[in-house]
Coordinates of C-alpha atoms and ligand atoms in Angstrom, one line a residue:
X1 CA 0.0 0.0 0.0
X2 CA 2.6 2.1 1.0
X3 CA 4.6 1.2 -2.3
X4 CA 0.9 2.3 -4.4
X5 CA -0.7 4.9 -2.9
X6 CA -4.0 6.0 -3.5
X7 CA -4.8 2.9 -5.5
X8 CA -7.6 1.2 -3.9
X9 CA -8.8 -0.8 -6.6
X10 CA -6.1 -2.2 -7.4
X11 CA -4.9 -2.9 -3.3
X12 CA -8.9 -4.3 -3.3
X13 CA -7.8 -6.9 -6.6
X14 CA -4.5 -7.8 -4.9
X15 CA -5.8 -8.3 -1.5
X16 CA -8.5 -10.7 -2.5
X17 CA -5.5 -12.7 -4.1
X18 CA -3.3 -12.9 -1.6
X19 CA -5.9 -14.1 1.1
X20 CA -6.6 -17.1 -1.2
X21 CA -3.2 -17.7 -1.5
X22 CA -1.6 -17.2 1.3
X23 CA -1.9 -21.2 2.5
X24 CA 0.0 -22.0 -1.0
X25 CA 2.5 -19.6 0.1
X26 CA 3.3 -21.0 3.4
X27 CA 3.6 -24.2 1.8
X28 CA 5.9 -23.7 -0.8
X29 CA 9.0 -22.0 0.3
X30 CA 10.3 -21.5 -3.4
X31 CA 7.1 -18.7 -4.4
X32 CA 8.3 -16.9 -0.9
X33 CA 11.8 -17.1 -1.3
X34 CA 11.8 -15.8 -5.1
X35 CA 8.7 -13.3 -4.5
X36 CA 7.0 -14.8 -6.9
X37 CA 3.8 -13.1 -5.5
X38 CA 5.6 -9.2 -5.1
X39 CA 6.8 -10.0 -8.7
X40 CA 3.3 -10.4 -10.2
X41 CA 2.0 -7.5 -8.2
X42 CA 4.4 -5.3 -9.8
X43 CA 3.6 -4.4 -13.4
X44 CA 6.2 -5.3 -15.9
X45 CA 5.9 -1.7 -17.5
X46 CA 3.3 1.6 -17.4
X47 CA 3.3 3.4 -20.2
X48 CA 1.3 6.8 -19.5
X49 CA 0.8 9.5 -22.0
X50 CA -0.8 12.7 -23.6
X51 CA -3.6 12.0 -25.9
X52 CA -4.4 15.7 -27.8
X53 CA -6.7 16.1 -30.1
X54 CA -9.1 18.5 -31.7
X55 CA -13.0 18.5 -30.8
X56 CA -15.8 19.5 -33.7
X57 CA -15.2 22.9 -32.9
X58 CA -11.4 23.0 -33.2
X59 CA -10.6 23.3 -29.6
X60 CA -8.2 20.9 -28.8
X61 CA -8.7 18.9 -25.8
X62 CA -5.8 16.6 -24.1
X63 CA -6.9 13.5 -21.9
X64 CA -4.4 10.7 -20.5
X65 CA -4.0 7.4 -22.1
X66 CA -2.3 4.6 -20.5
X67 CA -1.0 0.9 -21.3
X68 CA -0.2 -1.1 -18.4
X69 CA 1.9 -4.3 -19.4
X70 CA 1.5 -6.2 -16.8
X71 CA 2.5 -10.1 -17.0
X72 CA 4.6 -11.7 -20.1
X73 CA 5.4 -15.0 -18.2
X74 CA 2.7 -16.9 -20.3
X75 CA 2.5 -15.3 -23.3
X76 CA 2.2 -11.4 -25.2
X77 CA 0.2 -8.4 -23.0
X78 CA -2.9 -9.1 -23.8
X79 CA -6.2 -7.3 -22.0
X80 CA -8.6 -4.8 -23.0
X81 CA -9.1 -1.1 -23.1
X82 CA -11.4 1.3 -21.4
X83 CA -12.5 4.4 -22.5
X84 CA -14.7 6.3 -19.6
X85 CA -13.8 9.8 -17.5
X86 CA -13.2 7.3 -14.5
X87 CA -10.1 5.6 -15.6
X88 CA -7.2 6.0 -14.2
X89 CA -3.6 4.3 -12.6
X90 CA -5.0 2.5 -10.0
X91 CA -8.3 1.1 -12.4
X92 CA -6.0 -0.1 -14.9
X93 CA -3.8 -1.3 -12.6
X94 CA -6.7 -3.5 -10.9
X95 CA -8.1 -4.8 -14.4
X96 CA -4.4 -5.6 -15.7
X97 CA -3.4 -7.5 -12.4
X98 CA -7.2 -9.5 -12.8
X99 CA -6.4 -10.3 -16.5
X100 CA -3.3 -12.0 -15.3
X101 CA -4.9 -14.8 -13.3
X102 CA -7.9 -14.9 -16.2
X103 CA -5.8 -15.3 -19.0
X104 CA -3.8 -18.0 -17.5
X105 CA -7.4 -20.0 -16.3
X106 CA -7.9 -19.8 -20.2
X107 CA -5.0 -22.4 -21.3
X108 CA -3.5 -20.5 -23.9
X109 CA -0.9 -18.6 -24.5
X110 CA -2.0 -15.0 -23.0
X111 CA 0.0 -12.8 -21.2
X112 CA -2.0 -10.0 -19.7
X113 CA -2.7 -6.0 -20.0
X114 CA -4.7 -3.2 -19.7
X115 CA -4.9 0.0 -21.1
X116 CA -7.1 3.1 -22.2
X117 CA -7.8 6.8 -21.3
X118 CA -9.6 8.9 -19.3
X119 CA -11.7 10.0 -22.2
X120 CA -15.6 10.1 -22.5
X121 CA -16.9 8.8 -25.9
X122 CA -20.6 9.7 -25.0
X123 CA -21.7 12.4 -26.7
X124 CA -18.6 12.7 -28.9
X125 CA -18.7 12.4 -33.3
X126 CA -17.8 9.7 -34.9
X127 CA -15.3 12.2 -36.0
X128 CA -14.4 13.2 -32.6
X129 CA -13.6 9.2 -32.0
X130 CA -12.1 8.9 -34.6
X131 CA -9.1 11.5 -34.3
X132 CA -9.2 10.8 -30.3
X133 CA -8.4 7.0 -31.4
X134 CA -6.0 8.1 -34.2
X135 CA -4.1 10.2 -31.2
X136 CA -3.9 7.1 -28.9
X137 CA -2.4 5.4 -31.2
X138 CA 0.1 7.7 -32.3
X139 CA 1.5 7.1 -29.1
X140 CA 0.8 3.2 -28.4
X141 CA 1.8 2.1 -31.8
X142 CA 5.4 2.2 -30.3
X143 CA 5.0 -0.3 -27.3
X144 CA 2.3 -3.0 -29.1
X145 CA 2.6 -5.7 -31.7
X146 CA 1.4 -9.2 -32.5
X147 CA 4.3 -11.0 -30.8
X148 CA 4.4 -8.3 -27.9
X149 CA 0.9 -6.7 -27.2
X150 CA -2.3 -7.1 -28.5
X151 CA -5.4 -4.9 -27.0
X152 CA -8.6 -5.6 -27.0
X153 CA -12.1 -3.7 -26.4
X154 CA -13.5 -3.0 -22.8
X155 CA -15.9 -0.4 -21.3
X156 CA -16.3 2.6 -23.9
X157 CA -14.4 0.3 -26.6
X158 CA -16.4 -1.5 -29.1
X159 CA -15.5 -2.1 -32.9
X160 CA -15.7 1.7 -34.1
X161 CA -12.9 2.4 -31.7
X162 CA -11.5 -0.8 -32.6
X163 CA -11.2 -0.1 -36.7
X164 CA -10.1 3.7 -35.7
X165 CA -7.1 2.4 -33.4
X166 CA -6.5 -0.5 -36.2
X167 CA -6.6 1.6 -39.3
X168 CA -4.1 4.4 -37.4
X169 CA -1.6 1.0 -36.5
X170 CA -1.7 0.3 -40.1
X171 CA -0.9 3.0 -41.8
X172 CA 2.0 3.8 -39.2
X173 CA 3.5 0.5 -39.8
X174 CA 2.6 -0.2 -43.2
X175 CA 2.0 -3.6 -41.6
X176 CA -1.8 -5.3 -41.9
X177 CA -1.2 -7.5 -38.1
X178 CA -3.4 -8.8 -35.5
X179 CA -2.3 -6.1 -33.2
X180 CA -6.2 -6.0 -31.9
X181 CA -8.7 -8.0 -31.5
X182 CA -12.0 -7.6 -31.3
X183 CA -11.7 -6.6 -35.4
X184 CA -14.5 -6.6 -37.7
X185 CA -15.3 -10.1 -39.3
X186 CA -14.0 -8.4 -43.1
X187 CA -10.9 -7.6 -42.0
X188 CA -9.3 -9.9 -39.6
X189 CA -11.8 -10.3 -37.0
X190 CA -13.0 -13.5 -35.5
X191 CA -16.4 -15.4 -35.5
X192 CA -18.2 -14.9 -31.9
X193 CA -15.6 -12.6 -30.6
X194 CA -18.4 -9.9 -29.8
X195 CA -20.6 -13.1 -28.1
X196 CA -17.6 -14.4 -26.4
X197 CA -17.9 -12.9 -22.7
X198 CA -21.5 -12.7 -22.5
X199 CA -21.8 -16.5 -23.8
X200 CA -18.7 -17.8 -22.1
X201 CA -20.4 -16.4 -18.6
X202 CA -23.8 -18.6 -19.4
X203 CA -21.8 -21.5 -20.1
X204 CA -19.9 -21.3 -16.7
X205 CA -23.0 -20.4 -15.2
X206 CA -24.6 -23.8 -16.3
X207 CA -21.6 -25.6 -15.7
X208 CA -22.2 -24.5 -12.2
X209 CA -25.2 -25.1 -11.7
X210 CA -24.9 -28.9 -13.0
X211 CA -22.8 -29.2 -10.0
X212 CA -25.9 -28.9 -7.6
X213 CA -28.1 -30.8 -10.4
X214 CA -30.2 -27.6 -11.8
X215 CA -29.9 -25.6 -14.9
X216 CA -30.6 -22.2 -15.9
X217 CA -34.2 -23.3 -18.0
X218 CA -37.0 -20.9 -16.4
X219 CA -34.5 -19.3 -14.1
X220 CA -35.2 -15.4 -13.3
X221 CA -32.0 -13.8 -14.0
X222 CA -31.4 -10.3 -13.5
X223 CA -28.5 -8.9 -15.9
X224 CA -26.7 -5.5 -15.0
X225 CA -25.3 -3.3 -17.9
X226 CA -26.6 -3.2 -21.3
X227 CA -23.3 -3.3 -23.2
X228 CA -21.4 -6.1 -25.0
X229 CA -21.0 -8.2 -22.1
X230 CA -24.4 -8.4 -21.2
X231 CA -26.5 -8.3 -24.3
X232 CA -25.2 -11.1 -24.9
X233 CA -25.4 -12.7 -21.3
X234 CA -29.1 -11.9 -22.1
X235 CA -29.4 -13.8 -25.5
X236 CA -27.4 -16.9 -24.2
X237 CA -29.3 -16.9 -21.4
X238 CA -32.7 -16.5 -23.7
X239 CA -31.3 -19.6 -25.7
X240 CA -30.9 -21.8 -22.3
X241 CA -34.4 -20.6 -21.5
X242 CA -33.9 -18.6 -18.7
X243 CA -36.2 -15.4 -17.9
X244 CA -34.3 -12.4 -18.0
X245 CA -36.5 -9.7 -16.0
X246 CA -33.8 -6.6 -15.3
X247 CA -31.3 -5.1 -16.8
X248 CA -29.5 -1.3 -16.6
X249 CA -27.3 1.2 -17.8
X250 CA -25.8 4.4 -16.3
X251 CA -28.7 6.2 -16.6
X252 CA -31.1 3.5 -14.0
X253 CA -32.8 0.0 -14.6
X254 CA -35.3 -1.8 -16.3
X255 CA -37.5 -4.5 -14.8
X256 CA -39.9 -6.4 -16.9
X257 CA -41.7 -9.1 -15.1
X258 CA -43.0 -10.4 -18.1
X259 CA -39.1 -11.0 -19.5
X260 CA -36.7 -10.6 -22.3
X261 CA -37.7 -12.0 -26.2
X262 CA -35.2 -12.2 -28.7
X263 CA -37.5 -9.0 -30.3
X264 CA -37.0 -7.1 -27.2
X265 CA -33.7 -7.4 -27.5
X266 CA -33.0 -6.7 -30.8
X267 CA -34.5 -3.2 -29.7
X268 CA -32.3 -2.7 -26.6
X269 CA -29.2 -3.3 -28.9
X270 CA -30.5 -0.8 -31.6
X271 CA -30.9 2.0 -28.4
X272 CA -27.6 1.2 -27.2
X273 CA -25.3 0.4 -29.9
X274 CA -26.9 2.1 -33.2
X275 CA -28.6 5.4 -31.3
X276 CA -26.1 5.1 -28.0
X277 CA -29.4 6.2 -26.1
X278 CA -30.3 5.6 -22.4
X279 CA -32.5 2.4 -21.6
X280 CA -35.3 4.9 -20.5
X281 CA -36.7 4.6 -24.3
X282 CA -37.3 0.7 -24.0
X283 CA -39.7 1.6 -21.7
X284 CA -40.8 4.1 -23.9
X285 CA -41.8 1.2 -26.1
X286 CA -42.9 -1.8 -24.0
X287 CA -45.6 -1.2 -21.6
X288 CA -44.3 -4.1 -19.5
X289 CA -41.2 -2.8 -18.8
X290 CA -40.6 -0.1 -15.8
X291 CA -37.7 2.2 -15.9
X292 CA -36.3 3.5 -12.4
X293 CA -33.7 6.0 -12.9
X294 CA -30.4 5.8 -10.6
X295 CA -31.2 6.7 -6.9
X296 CA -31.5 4.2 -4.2
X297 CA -33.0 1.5 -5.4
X298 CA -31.3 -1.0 -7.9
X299 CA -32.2 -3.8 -9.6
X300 CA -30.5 -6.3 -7.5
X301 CA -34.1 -5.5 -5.2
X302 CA -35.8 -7.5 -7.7
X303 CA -36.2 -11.5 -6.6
X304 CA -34.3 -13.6 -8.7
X305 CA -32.9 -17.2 -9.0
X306 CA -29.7 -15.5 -10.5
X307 CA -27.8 -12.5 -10.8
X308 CA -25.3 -11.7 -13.8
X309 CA -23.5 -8.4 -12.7
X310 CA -21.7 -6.9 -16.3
X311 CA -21.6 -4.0 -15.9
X312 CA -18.7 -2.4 -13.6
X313 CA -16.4 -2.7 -10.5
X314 CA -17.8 -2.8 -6.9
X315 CA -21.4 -2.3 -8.5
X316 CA -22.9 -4.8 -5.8
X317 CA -22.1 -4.4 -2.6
X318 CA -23.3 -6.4 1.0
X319 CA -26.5 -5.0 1.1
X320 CA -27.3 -5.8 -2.1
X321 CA -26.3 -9.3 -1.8
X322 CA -28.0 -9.5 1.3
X323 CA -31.5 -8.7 -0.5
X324 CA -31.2 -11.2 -3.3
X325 CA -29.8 -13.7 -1.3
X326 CA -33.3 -13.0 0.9
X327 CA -35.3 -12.8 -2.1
X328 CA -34.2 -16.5 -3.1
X329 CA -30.7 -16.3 -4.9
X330 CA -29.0 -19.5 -5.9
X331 CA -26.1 -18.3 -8.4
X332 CA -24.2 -15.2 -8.7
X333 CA -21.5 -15.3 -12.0
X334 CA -20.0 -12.2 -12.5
X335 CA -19.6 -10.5 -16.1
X336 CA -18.1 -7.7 -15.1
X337 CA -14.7 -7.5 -13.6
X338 CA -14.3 -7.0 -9.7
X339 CA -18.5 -6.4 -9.6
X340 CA -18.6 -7.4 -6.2
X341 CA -17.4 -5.8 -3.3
X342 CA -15.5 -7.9 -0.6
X343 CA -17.7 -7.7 1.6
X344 CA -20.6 -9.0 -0.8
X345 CA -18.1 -11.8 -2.2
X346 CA -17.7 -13.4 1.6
X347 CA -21.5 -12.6 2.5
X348 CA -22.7 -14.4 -0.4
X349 CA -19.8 -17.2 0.0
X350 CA -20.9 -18.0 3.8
X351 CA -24.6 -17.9 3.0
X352 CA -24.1 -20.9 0.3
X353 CA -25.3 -19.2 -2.6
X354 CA -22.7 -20.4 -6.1
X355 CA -20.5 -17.5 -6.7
X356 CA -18.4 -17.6 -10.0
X357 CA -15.7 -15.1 -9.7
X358 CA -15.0 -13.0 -13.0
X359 CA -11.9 -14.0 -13.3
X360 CA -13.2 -18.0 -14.1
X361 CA -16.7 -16.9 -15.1
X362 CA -15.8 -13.8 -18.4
X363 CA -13.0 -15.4 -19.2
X364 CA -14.4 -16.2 -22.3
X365 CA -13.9 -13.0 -24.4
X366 CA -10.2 -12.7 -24.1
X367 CA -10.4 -16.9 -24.7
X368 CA -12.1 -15.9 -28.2
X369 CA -9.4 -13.0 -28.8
X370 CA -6.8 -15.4 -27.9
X371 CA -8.3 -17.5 -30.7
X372 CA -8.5 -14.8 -33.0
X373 CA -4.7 -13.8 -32.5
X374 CA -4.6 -17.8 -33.7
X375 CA -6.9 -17.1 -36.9
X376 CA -4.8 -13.9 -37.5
X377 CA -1.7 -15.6 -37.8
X378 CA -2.4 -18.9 -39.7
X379 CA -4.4 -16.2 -42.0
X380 CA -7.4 -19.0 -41.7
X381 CA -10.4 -18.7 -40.0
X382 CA -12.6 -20.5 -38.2
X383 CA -16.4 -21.1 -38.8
X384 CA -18.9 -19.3 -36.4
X385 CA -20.2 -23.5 -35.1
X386 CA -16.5 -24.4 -34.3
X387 CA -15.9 -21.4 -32.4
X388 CA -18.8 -22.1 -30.2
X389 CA -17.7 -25.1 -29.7
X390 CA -13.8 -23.6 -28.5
X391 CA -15.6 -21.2 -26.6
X392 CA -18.0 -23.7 -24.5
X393 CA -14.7 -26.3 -24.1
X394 CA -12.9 -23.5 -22.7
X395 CA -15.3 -22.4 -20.2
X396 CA -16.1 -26.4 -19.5
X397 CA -12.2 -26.7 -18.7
X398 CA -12.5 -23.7 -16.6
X399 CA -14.8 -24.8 -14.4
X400 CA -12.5 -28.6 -14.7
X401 CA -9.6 -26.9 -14.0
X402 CA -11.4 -24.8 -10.7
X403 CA -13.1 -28.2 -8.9
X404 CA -9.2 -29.7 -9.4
X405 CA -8.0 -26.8 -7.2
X406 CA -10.7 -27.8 -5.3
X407 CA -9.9 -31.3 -4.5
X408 CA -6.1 -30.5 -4.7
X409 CA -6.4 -27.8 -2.0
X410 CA -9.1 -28.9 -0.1
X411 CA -11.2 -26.2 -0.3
X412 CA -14.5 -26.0 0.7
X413 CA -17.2 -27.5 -2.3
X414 CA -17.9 -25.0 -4.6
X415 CA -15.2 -22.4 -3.7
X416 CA -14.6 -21.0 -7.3
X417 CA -13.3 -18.0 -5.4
X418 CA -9.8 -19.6 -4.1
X419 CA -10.1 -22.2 -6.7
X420 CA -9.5 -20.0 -10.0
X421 CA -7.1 -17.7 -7.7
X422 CA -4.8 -20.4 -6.7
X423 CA -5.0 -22.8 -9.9
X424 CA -4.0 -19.4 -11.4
X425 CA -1.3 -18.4 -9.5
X426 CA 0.3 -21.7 -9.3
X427 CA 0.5 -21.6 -13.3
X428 CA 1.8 -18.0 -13.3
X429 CA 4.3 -18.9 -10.9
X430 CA 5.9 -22.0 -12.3
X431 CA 6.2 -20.2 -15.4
X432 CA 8.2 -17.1 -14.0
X433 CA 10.5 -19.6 -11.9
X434 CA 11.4 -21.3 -15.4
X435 CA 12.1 -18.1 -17.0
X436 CA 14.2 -17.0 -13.8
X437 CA 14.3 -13.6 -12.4
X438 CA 13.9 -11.0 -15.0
Ligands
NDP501 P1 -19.7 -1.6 -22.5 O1 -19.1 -0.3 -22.5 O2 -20.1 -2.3 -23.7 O3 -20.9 -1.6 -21.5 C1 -20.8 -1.2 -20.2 C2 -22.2 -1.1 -19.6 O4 -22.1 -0.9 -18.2 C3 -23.1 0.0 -20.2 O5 -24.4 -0.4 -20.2 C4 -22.8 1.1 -19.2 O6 -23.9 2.1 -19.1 C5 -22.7 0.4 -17.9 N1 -21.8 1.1 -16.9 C6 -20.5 1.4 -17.2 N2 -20.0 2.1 -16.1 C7 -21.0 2.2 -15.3 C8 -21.1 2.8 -14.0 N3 -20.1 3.4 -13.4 N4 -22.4 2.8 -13.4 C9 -23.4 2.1 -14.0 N5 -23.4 1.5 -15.2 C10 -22.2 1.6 -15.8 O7 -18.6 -2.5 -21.7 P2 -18.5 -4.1 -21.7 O8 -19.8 -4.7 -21.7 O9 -17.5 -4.5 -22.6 O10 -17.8 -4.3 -20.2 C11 -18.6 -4.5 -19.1 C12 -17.8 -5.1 -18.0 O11 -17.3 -6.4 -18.4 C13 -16.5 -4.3 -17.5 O12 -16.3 -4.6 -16.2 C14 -15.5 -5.0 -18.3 O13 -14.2 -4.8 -17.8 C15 -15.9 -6.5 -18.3 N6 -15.4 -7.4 -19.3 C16 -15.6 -7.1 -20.6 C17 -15.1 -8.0 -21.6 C18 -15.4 -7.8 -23.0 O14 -15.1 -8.7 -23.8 N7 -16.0 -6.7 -23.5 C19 -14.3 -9.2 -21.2 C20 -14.3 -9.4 -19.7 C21 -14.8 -8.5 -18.9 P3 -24.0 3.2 -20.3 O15 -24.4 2.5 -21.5 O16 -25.0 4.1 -19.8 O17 -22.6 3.8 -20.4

């Protein structure tokens, strides 16, 4: 703490670590003595710079970007980037140091990152996007490549900013390369990769839920965010035949007791991803729907068998999982990364209810990026069916690979929490010792 001041998200994503690991510590003397742990804490490099550029009225405005390089042990940076007025050191710091432990749970050959800027793309021109990405990249171009970093989308980062930050790379380097992923299907882009974290989280879900004999058909699920992660948590979850009755934004929440349809959702994507509106206008068109704009209540009030939190950090707290654990919750995966406060983690942990921790449960986007860096550089590609099937075998050997830890640790049934933190770690760590101390 001392070493990282003023960087509680990140000392709230280390701290959960080090509790589950701390009897794997004890145990092996080798992790202690080389600092295996410290090392991993420690990112590899931050790279932290001006991004100018000139708004529709020719003012120019400056923001900070950032690319955190945080973990090569197990393969190049790889990890997403965020785009929103709250990022900054300590945020990127948090969702680098998660993406370490993720990307190793997904088998291949990922090391991890996390990047982005402190800059709002609400509200902004596609032209404004456009030369705020081409900026970025001006700078970044320097520090990434196939072999050495690839970035990905994350909050604020869909595939305009994706093509804008591509095209600039390109033209730089006269080089066409999978430097990104998350590219549009024409030009170098994979099959399901805009699926892959919503889906991938379903997937765990059921595989979880097989573990206690049930299944996610008829289920009320409440679903926070209406971005990538969980339109797509939504349509899975329509496709296992779940009832989806909530979902949010920034702006408040929706509740629909009557549920989600494949038509409804079609019309939440158009208002967030074609007019980039509030949620407030999908009430606006259903008359079944309610909308409840941000203030005390949230949708986590609403009783549900499950709850799919996608939207952002420490969004549910012990209160709320308090509520839905009263109101009858059974399974709690998160989407989102870090969704859950501590305090809600170990509340909803004691009480018995199946928590899958982010770092098992959305592992599946950067699983289908990692596939796409594959696709890129064989210069074949995959069809849409066998990347669903890559996508639910990875998730399956997820959850394999977490009751393992399970059985190998002895931790207590169901524990994904220590599970996918040590399994992780141990992985990470026998890596770095082979590689010695660099
Ligand atoms: P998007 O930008 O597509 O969507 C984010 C959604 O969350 C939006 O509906 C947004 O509301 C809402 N939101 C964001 N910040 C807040 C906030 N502070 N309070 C309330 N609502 C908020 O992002 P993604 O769906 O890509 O990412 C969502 C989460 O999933 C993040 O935690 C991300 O790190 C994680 N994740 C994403 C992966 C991916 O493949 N995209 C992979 C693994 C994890 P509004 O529309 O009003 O802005």
């Amino acid at each position: 703490i001392d070493k990282n001041p003023n960087e509680a998200e990140f000392h709230q994503a280390v701290e959960e670590v080090f509790e589950s690991i701390l009897p794997v510590l004890k145990a092996n003397n080798l992790y202690v003595d080389e600092k295996l742990f410290e090392r991993i804490c420690e990112p590899e490099r931050i790279i932290s710079f001006r991004v100018c550029w000139t708004d529709d009225q020719g003012k120019v405005q400056i923001n900070k970007g950032y690319r955190i390089q945080m973990n090569s042990a197990l393969g190049p940076y790889k990890g997403g980037l965020r785009f929103h007025p709250s990022v900054n050191q300590s945020i990127l710091k948090f969702l680098a140091f998660e993406q370490v432990f993720k990307n190793a749970l997904t088998g291949l050959m990922l090391g991890a990152g996390k990047g982005g800027a402190d800059f709002n793309p609400k509200g902004k021109s596609d032209g404004e996007v456009m030369r705020f990405c081409q900026s970025w990249m001006m700078e970044a171009y320097r520090h990434i490549g196939h072999f050495t970093d690839v970035p990905a989308g994350d909050i604020g980062v869909g595939e305009r900013e994706i093509g804008y930050l591509f095209g600039t790379y390109k033209k730089i380097q006269n080089e066409f390369q999978g430097v990104l992923t998350g590219k549009g299907k024409d030009w170098g882009g994979s099959f399901l990769r805009p699926e892959a974290t919503g889906y991938g989280l379903v997937h765990f879900a059921h595989f979880m839920l097989t573990e206690i004999d049930e299944n996610l058909n008829d289920k009320v699920c409440l679903v926070s965010g209406a971005g990538n992660v969980s339109q797509f948590a939504i349509e899975k979850l329509l496709h296992e035949g779940a009832k989806v009755v909530a979902f949010s934004d920034s702006t408040g929440f929706i509740h629909d007791p009557e549920g989600m349809t494949e038509e409804k959702l079609d019309y939440l994507k158009t208002v967030k991803n074609g007019q980039r509106k509030s949620i407030s206008a999908f009430a606006d068109k259903y008359d079944s729907a309610k909308f409840t704009a941000v203030g005390d209540k949230n949708l986590w009030s609403i009783p549900a068998d499950c709850a799919f939190p996608c939207a952002t950090q420490n969004e549910l707290d012990e209160s709320d999982a308090k509520l839905l654990k009263q109101n009858g919750l059974i399974l709690l995966a998160e989407g989102a990364n870090m969704p859950c406060t501590p305090k809600a983690i170990n509340y909803l942990q004691k009480t018995n209810v199946l928590y899958g921790p982010g770092k098992a449960s959305n592992a599946g986007g950067v699983a289908v990026s990692g596939l796409e860096m594959t696709q890129n550089r064989m210069g074949r590609y995959w069809t849409k069916s066998d990347l669903e099937k890559q996508l639910r075998t990875i998730m399956k050997d997820i959850h394999e690979k977490c009751l393992e830890t399970i059985i190998k640790h002895d931790l207590q049934k169901q524990d994904y929490l220590n599970a996918a933190n040590i399994g992780a770690f141990e992985k990470i760590a026998r890596a770095m010792h082979a590689q010695g101390t660099v």
